[in-house]
Coordinates of N, CA and C in Angstrom, one line a residue:
M765 N -20.8 -24.6 10.4 CA -19.5 -25.3 10.1 C -19.6 -26.5 10.0
N766 N -20.6 -27.0 10.9 CA -20.7 -28.4 11.0 C -21.5 -29.4 9.9
L767 N -22.0 -28.3 9.4 CA -23.1 -28.9 8.1 C -21.6 -29.3 7.0
M768 N -20.9 -28.3 6.9 CA -19.6 -28.6 6.0 C -18.8 -29.7 6.4
N769 N -18.4 -29.8 7.5 CA -17.6 -31.0 8.0 C -18.6 -32.2 7.7
N770 N -19.7 -32.4 7.8 CA -20.3 -33.6 7.2 C -20.7 -33.9 5.9
L771 N -20.1 -33.1 5.0 CA -20.3 -33.2 3.5 C -19.3 -33.8 2.9
K772 N -19.3 -34.7 1.8 CA -18.3 -35.1 1.5 C -17.5 -34.2 0.8
I773 N -16.1 -34.5 0.4 CA -15.1 -33.6 -0.4 C -16.0 -33.2 -1.9
G774 N -16.5 -34.0 -2.6 CA -16.8 -33.8 -3.8 C -18.3 -32.5 -3.6
M775 N -19.2 -32.7 -2.6 CA -20.3 -31.7 -2.3 C -19.6 -30.4 -1.9
R776 N -18.7 -30.4 -1.1 CA -17.9 -29.3 -0.6 C -17.3 -28.5 -1.6
I777 N -17.0 -29.2 -2.7 CA -16.3 -28.5 -3.9 C -17.3 -27.8 -5.0
Y778 N -18.4 -28.5 -5.2 CA -19.4 -28.3 -5.9 C -20.5 -27.1 -5.1
F779 N -20.5 -27.0 -3.8 CA -20.8 -26.0 -3.1 C -20.0 -24.7 -3.3
I780 N -18.9 -24.6 -3.1 CA -17.8 -23.9 -3.3 C -17.7 -23.3 -4.8
A781 N -18.2 -24.2 -5.6 CA -17.8 -23.7 -7.1 C -19.3 -23.1 -7.4
I782 N -20.6 -23.5 -7.0 CA -21.6 -22.7 -6.8 C -21.7 -21.3 -6.4
L783 N -20.9 -21.6 -5.0 CA -20.8 -20.1 -4.4 C -20.3 -18.7 -5.3
L784 N -19.0 -19.4 -5.4 CA -18.0 -18.8 -6.5 C -18.8 -18.2 -7.8
N785 N -19.7 -19.1 -8.3 CA -20.4 -18.7 -9.3 C -21.7 -17.5 -9.2
V786 N -22.0 -17.6 -8.0 CA -22.9 -17.0 -7.7 C -22.4 -15.4 -7.4
L787 N -21.4 -15.4 -6.9 CA -20.5 -13.9 -6.8 C -20.1 -13.4 -7.9
M788 N -19.6 -14.5 -8.7 CA -19.4 -13.7 -9.9 C -20.2 -13.1 -10.9
M789 N -21.6 -13.7 -10.7 CA -22.7 -13.1 -11.5 C -23.0 -11.9 -10.8
I790 N -23.1 -11.9 -9.4 CA -23.3 -10.5 -8.7 C -22.3 -9.3 -9.1
I791 N -21.0 -9.8 -9.4 CA -20.0 -8.8 -9.4 C -20.1 -8.3 -10.8
A792 N -20.5 -9.3 -12.1 CA -20.9 -9.1 -13.4 C -21.9 -8.1 -13.5
S793 N -23.2 -8.4 -12.8 CA -24.2 -7.6 -12.7 C -23.7 -6.1 -12.2
I794 N -23.1 -5.9 -11.2 CA -22.9 -4.8 -10.8 C -21.9 -4.1 -11.8
G795 N -21.0 -4.7 -12.3 CA -20.1 -4.2 -13.3 C -21.1 -3.7 -14.8
I796 N -22.2 -4.3 -15.1 CA -23.0 -4.3 -16.1 C -23.8 -2.8 -15.9
I797 N -24.1 -2.8 -14.7 CA -25.0 -1.4 -14.1 C -24.0 -0.4 -14.2
K798 N -22.8 -0.4 -13.7 CA -21.8 0.6 -13.6 C -21.6 1.0 -15.2
M799 N -21.3 0.3 -16.2 CA -21.0 0.3 -17.4 C -22.2 1.3 -18.0
G800 N -23.6 0.9 -17.6 CA -24.9 1.6 -18.4 C -24.7 3.0 -18.0
N801 N -24.3 3.0 -16.5 CA -24.3 4.6 -15.8 C -22.8 5.2 -16.6
I802 N -22.0 4.5 -16.9 CA -20.9 5.2 -17.7 C -21.4 5.6 -19.0
G803 N -22.2 4.9 -19.4 CA -22.5 5.0 -21.2 C -23.5 6.2 -20.8
N804 N -24.5 6.1 -20.1 CA -25.3 7.5 -20.1 C -24.6 8.8 -20.0
V805 N -23.7 8.8 -19.0 CA -22.9 9.8 -18.8 C -22.0 10.5 -20.1
L806 N -21.4 9.1 -20.8 CA -21.0 9.6 -22.3 C -21.8 10.0 -23.0
Y807 N -23.1 9.6 -23.2 CA -24.1 10.2 -24.0 C -24.6 11.2 -23.8
D808 N -24.7 11.9 -22.6 CA -25.2 13.2 -22.0 C -24.0 13.9 -22.5
I809 N -22.5 13.9 -22.3 CA -21.4 14.4 -22.6 C -21.4 14.7 -24.2
A810 N -21.6 13.5 -25.0 CA -21.6 13.3 -26.3 C -22.8 14.4 -27.2
E811 N -23.7 14.1 -26.4 CA -25.2 14.5 -27.4 C -25.5 15.8 -26.7
I812 N -25.2 16.4 -25.4 CA -25.7 17.5 -25.0 C -24.6 18.4 -24.7
D813 N -23.3 18.1 -23.8 CA -22.7 19.0 -23.1 C -22.0 19.7 -24.3
I814 N -21.6 18.8 -25.3 CA -20.3 19.2 -26.3 C -21.4 20.4 -27.4
P815 N -22.4 20.0 -27.6 CA -23.1 20.8 -28.6 C -23.6 22.1 -27.7
L816 N -24.1 22.0 -26.6 CA -24.6 23.1 -25.9 C -23.1 24.3 -25.7
T817 N -22.0 23.6 -25.2 CA -20.7 24.1 -25.0 C -20.5 25.0 -26.3
R818 N -20.4 24.4 -27.4 CA -20.0 24.9 -28.9 C -21.0 26.2 -29.0
I819 N -22.5 25.9 -28.8 CA -23.5 26.9 -29.1 C -23.3 28.2 -28.5
I820 N -22.9 28.1 -26.8 CA -22.8 28.8 -26.2 C -21.4 30.0 -26.1
T821 N -20.5 29.1 -26.5 CA -19.1 29.6 -27.1 C -19.4 30.4 -28.2
Q822 N -20.3 29.9 -29.4 CA -20.6 31.1 -30.8 C -21.6 32.2 -30.0
M823 N -22.4 31.9 -29.1 CA -23.1 33.0 -28.3 C -22.1 34.0 -28.0
T824 N -21.3 33.8 -27.1 CA -20.2 34.6 -26.7 C -19.4 35.2 -27.7
V825 N -19.1 34.7 -28.7 CA -18.1 35.2 -29.9 C -19.2 36.3 -30.6
H826 N -20.7 36.0 -30.7 CA -21.5 37.1 -31.1 C -21.5 38.3 -30.4
Q827 N -21.8 37.7 -29.0 CA -21.8 39.2 -28.1 C -20.8 39.9 -28.3
L828 N -19.5 39.5 -28.0 CA -18.4 40.1 -28.0 C -18.2 41.2 -29.3
E829 N -18.5 40.5 -30.4 CA -18.5 41.1 -31.9 C -19.5 42.4 -31.8
K830 N -20.8 42.0 -31.3 CA -21.7 43.0 -31.2 C -21.3 44.3 -30.5
A831 N -20.7 43.9 -29.4 CA -20.1 45.2 -28.5 C -19.0 45.7 -29.1
V832 N -18.1 45.2 -29.8 CA -17.0 45.9 -30.8 C -17.9 46.8 -31.9
Y833 N -18.9 46.3 -32.6 CA -19.4 46.8 -33.5 C -20.5 48.1 -32.9
F834 N -20.8 47.9 -31.6 CA -21.6 49.3 -31.1 C -20.5 50.1 -30.7
E835 N -19.4 49.6 -29.8 CA -18.4 50.8 -30.0 C -18.1 51.5 -31.2
R836 N -17.7 50.8 -32.2 CA -17.4 51.3 -33.5 C -18.5 52.3 -34.2
A837 N -19.7 51.9 -34.0 CA -21.1 52.9 -34.1 C -20.9 54.1 -33.1
M838 N -20.5 54.0 -31.7 CA -20.6 55.3 -31.1 C -19.4 56.2 -31.3
R839 N -18.3 55.2 -31.8 CA -17.1 56.3 -32.2 C -17.2 57.0 -33.5
N840 N -18.0 56.5 -34.7 CA -18.4 57.2 -35.5 C -19.5 58.0 -35.4
A841 N -20.5 57.8 -34.4 CA -21.2 58.6 -34.4 C -21.0 59.8 -33.9
A842 N -19.8 60.3 -32.9 CA -19.0 61.0 -32.5 C -18.6 61.9 -33.6
F843 N -18.2 61.5 -34.6 CA -17.5 62.2 -35.9 C -19.0 63.0 -36.6
L844 N -20.1 62.4 -36.5 CA -21.0 62.8 -37.1 C -21.7 64.5 -36.9
T845 N -21.6 65.4 -37.8 CA -22.0 66.6 -37.4 C -23.2 67.0 -38.2
D846 N -23.5 68.1 -38.3 CA -24.4 68.9 -38.9 C -24.3 69.0 -40.6
F847 N -22.8 68.7 -40.6 CA -22.2 68.9 -42.1 C -22.3 67.6 -42.7
Q848 N -22.5 66.4 -41.7 CA -22.9 65.3 -42.4 C -21.5 64.7 -43.3
N849 N -20.5 64.2 -42.1 CA -19.6 63.5 -42.8 C -19.9 62.1 -43.4
H850 N -19.6 62.1 -44.7 CA -20.2 60.9 -45.3 C -19.2 59.7 -44.7
T851 N -17.9 59.9 -44.4 CA -17.5 58.8 -44.2 C -17.6 58.4 -43.0
A852 N -18.1 59.3 -42.1 CA -18.5 58.6 -40.7 C -19.9 58.1 -40.7
R853 N -20.8 58.7 -41.7 CA -21.9 58.2 -41.6 C -22.1 56.9 -42.2
D854 N -21.5 56.5 -43.2 CA -21.2 55.1 -43.8 C -20.8 54.3 -43.0
S855 N -19.7 54.6 -42.3 CA -18.9 53.8 -41.1 C -19.8 53.4 -40.0
F856 N -20.8 54.4 -39.5 CA -21.6 54.6 -38.5 C -22.7 53.3 -39.0
N857 N -23.1 53.4 -40.2 CA -24.2 52.6 -40.6 C -23.8 51.2 -40.9
S858 N -22.5 51.1 -41.4 CA -22.1 50.0 -41.3 C -21.9 49.1 -40.0
A859 N -21.3 49.8 -39.1 CA -21.2 49.3 -37.8 C -22.6 48.9 -37.1
K860 N -23.6 49.9 -37.3 CA -25.0 49.3 -37.1 C -25.3 48.3 -37.6
E861 N -25.3 48.1 -38.8 CA -25.9 46.8 -39.5 C -25.0 45.7 -38.7
S862 N -23.8 45.8 -38.6 CA -23.2 44.7 -38.1 C -23.4 44.4 -36.8
C863 N -23.7 45.3 -36.1 CA -24.1 45.0 -34.5 C -25.6 44.5 -34.7
V864 N -26.4 44.9 -35.5 CA -27.8 44.1 -35.4 C -27.7 42.8 -36.1
K865 N -26.7 42.8 -37.1 CA -26.5 41.2 -37.3 C -25.7 40.2 -36.3
Q866 N -25.2 40.8 -35.6 CA -24.4 40.0 -34.7 C -25.7 39.8 -33.5
G867 N -26.5 40.5 -33.1 CA -27.7 40.5 -32.3 C -28.6 39.2 -32.8
R868 N -28.9 39.2 -34.1 CA -29.6 38.4 -34.8 C -28.9 37.0 -34.9
L869 N -27.8 36.9 -35.0 CA -26.9 35.5 -35.0 C -27.1 35.1 -33.4
F870 N -27.0 35.7 -32.5 CA -27.0 35.4 -31.0 C -28.2 35.1 -30.7
N871 N -29.4 35.8 -31.1 CA -30.7 35.2 -31.0 C -30.9 34.0 -31.5
E872 N -30.4 33.6 -32.6 CA -30.7 32.3 -33.3 C -30.1 31.1 -32.4
N873 N -28.6 31.7 -32.3 CA -27.9 30.4 -31.3 C -28.6 30.4 -30.0
L874 N -29.0 31.4 -29.2 CA -29.9 31.0 -27.9 C -31.0 30.5 -28.2
E875 N -31.5 30.4 -29.3 CA -32.9 29.6 -29.5 C -32.5 28.3 -29.5
K876 N -31.2 28.0 -30.4 CA -30.9 26.3 -30.3 C -30.4 26.2 -29.3
A877 N -29.5 26.9 -28.5 CA -29.1 26.4 -27.3 C -30.3 26.3 -26.1
M878 N -31.5 26.8 -25.8 CA -32.6 26.4 -25.3 C -33.5 25.2 -25.6
K879 N -33.4 25.1 -26.8 CA -33.8 23.8 -27.2 C -33.1 22.5 -26.5
I880 N -31.7 22.5 -26.3 CA -31.0 21.4 -25.9 C -31.4 21.1 -24.6
P881 N -31.2 22.0 -23.7 CA -31.8 21.4 -22.2 C -32.9 21.0 -21.9
E882 N -34.1 21.7 -23.2 CA -35.2 21.4 -22.8 C -35.6 20.0 -23.0
H883 N -35.0 19.7 -24.4 CA -35.0 18.4 -24.7 C -34.5 17.3 -23.7
A884 N -33.3 17.6 -23.3 CA -32.4 16.8 -22.2 C -33.4 16.8 -20.9
L885 N -34.2 17.7 -20.7 CA -34.7 17.8 -19.5 C -35.9 16.7 -19.4
Q886 N -36.6 16.5 -20.6 CA -37.4 15.4 -21.0 C -37.1 14.2 -20.9
N887 N -35.8 13.9 -21.3 CA -35.1 12.7 -21.2 C -34.2 12.5 -20.3
A888 N -34.3 13.4 -19.1 CA -33.2 12.9 -18.1 C -33.5 11.7 -17.3
K889 N -32.4 11.1 -16.9 CA -32.5 9.8 -16.4 C -32.5 10.0 -14.6
N890 N -32.0 10.8 -14.3 CA -32.0 11.0 -13.0 C -32.4 12.3 -12.4
L891 N -32.6 12.6 -11.2 CA -32.6 13.8 -10.8 C -31.8 15.0 -10.5
Q892 N -30.6 14.4 -10.3 CA -29.7 15.3 -10.5 C -29.3 16.0 -12.0
A893 N -29.4 14.9 -13.0 CA -29.3 15.7 -14.2 C -30.5 16.6 -14.4
R894 N -31.6 16.1 -14.3 CA -32.9 16.7 -14.4 C -32.3 18.1 -13.9
Q895 N -32.1 18.2 -12.7 CA -31.7 19.6 -12.0 C -30.8 20.5 -12.7
Q896 N -29.6 20.0 -13.1 CA -28.8 20.5 -13.9 C -29.1 21.1 -15.2
F897 N -29.9 20.5 -16.1 CA -30.6 20.9 -17.3 C -31.8 22.2 -16.8
K898 N -32.4 21.8 -15.9 CA -33.4 23.0 -15.4 C -32.3 24.2 -15.1
D899 N -31.4 24.1 -14.2 CA -30.5 25.2 -14.2 C -30.1 25.9 -15.3
I900 N -29.4 25.1 -16.1 CA -29.1 25.7 -17.5 C -30.0 26.2 -18.1
L901 N -31.3 26.0 -18.2 CA -32.3 26.7 -18.9 C -32.6 27.9 -18.3
D902 N -32.9 27.9 -17.0 CA -33.0 29.0 -16.1 C -31.9 30.1 -16.4
A903 N -30.8 29.6 -16.7 CA -29.5 30.8 -17.0 C -29.9 31.3 -18.4
L904 N -30.1 30.4 -19.2 CA -30.3 30.6 -20.7 C -31.6 31.7 -20.8
K905 N -32.4 31.6 -20.3 CA -33.8 32.5 -19.9 C -33.3 33.8 -19.7
S906 N -32.5 33.4 -18.4 CA -32.0 34.9 -17.9 C -31.1 35.6 -18.8
I907 N -30.4 35.0 -19.8 CA -29.5 35.7 -20.6 C -30.5 36.3 -21.6
N908 N -31.4 35.6 -22.0 CA -32.2 35.9 -23.4 C -33.0 37.4 -22.7
K909 N -33.6 37.4 -21.6 CA -34.2 38.7 -20.9 C -33.2 39.8 -21.0
E910 N -32.1 39.4 -20.4 CA -31.0 40.5 -20.5 C -30.7 41.1 -21.9
H911 N -30.4 40.1 -22.8 CA -30.3 40.2 -24.1 C -31.1 41.3 -24.8
H912 N -32.4 41.0 -24.7 CA -33.6 41.7 -25.0 C -33.4 43.0 -24.4
E913 N -33.2 43.3 -23.3 CA -33.2 44.7 -22.6 C -32.1 45.6 -23.3
V914 N -31.0 44.7 -23.5 CA -29.8 45.3 -24.0 C -30.1 45.9 -25.4
D915 N -30.8 44.9 -26.3 CA -31.2 45.2 -27.7 C -32.1 46.6 -27.5
K916 N -32.9 46.7 -26.7 CA -33.9 47.8 -26.8 C -33.2 49.3 -26.3
K917 N -32.0 49.0 -25.6 CA -31.5 50.4 -25.3 C -30.5 50.5 -26.7
M918 N -29.9 49.6 -27.1 CA -29.2 49.8 -28.4 C -29.9 50.3 -29.5
K919 N -31.1 50.0 -29.7 CA -31.8 50.5 -30.7 C -32.4 51.8 -30.4
K920 N -32.8 52.3 -29.0 CA -33.0 53.4 -28.8 C -31.9 54.3 -28.9
V921 N -30.7 54.0 -28.8 CA -29.4 54.8 -29.1 C -29.3 55.3 -30.5
F922 N -29.3 54.0 -31.2 CA -29.4 54.4 -32.7 C -30.6 55.3 -33.2
E923 N -31.7 55.0 -32.5 CA -32.8 55.8 -33.1 C -32.5 57.3 -32.4
M924 N -32.0 57.5 -31.7 CA -31.5 58.9 -31.1 C -30.5 59.5 -32.1
I925 N -29.4 58.5 -32.3 CA -28.2 59.3 -33.3 C -28.8 59.5 -34.7
D926 N -29.9 58.5 -35.3 CA -30.5 59.0 -36.5 C -31.4 59.9 -36.6
A927 N -32.0 60.4 -35.3 CA -32.9 61.6 -35.3 C -32.1 62.8 -35.1
K928 N -30.8 62.4 -35.0 CA -29.7 63.7 -34.6 C -30.0 64.3 -33.3
K929 N -30.5 63.6 -32.4 CA -30.7 63.8 -30.9 C -29.3 63.7 -30.5
L930 N -28.7 62.8 -30.7 CA -27.1 62.7 -30.2 C -26.2 62.6 -31.4
T931 N -25.4 64.0 -31.4 CA -24.6 64.0 -32.4 C -23.2 64.6 -32.0
G932 N -22.3 64.5 -33.0 CA -20.8 65.4 -32.4 C -20.6 64.8 -31.2
L933 N -20.1 66.0 -30.4 CA -19.7 65.8 -29.3 C -20.7 65.9 -28.1
N934 N -22.0 66.0 -28.6 CA -22.9 65.8 -27.6 C -23.0 64.1 -27.1
I935 N -22.6 63.2 -27.7 CA -22.6 62.2 -27.4 C -21.9 61.7 -25.8
K936 N -22.4 61.6 -25.0 CA -21.9 61.2 -23.8 C -21.7 59.6 -23.8
P937 N -20.6 59.2 -22.9 CA -20.6 57.5 -22.6 C -21.9 56.8 -22.1
I938 N -22.3 56.0 -22.9 CA -23.8 55.4 -22.4 C -23.1 54.0 -21.9
K939 N -23.9 54.1 -20.7 CA -23.4 52.5 -20.0 C -24.5 51.6 -20.4
L940 N -24.0 50.7 -20.7 CA -24.7 49.4 -20.9 C -24.2 48.2 -20.5
K941 N -25.3 47.4 -20.0 CA -24.7 46.1 -19.1 C -24.5 45.1 -20.1
M942 N -23.5 44.7 -20.8 CA -23.7 43.7 -21.7 C -23.6 42.3 -21.0
Q943 N -24.2 41.2 -21.4 CA -24.3 40.2 -20.6 C -23.2 39.1 -21.0
K944 N -22.2 39.8 -21.5 CA -21.0 38.8 -22.0 C -20.6 38.1 -20.6
K945 N -20.5 38.8 -19.4 CA -20.0 38.2 -18.1 C -21.2 36.9 -17.6
T946 N -22.5 36.9 -18.1 CA -23.3 35.9 -17.8 C -22.8 34.6 -18.6
C947 N -22.5 34.8 -19.8 CA -22.5 33.9 -20.7 C -21.0 33.3 -20.2
F948 N -20.0 34.1 -19.9 CA -19.0 33.3 -19.4 C -19.2 32.7 -18.1
I949 N -19.9 33.1 -17.0 CA -20.1 32.5 -16.0 C -21.1 31.4 -16.0
L950 N -22.0 31.5 -17.0 CA -22.6 30.0 -17.2 C -21.7 28.9 -18.3
L951 N -21.0 29.4 -18.9 CA -20.0 28.3 -19.4 C -18.9 27.9 -18.4
K952 N -18.5 28.7 -17.6 CA -17.7 28.1 -16.4 C -18.4 27.3 -15.5
N953 N -19.8 27.6 -14.9 CA -20.4 26.6 -14.0 C -20.8 25.6 -14.9
Y954 N -21.1 25.4 -15.9 CA -21.4 24.4 -16.8 C -20.6 23.3 -16.9

């Protein structure tokens, strides 16, 4: 304080002005850094989160439609007999084709969805974002694995019905673990 008391009033004013300018520069620098961080977060939301959420939603819709068509195919398969009910056979084939088509659409969307976190993982700015994208990619890989298992089981059931090993009243409820819960959990956690 002695130093300030020894200075003239003009010098004190200059000193205070310089101190205030330095503090303003520090505050402005902090503001610019924070705005840059906010920009990165908004970029992640606009370029990664929204497209990924849209694709996961489409995957969920395809998955649910696939389950509906599978149930229709099973219902129509129950009406197939040795007399070959043509209406039931046509309905079964139509539901089977729709089920396969929905599975194909699901696979296409899953491939698109897996590319987004892979790309984001390479361009992640911090460790937290990198871990989040890694978790999303792992969840998508898990969904992919489960989906292929379900597809194999569904194809086996369709083959058995086409080979007339499962016909009419011989069809028993077939328990398939559809991964729609996994998609909903992934979407909820994301």
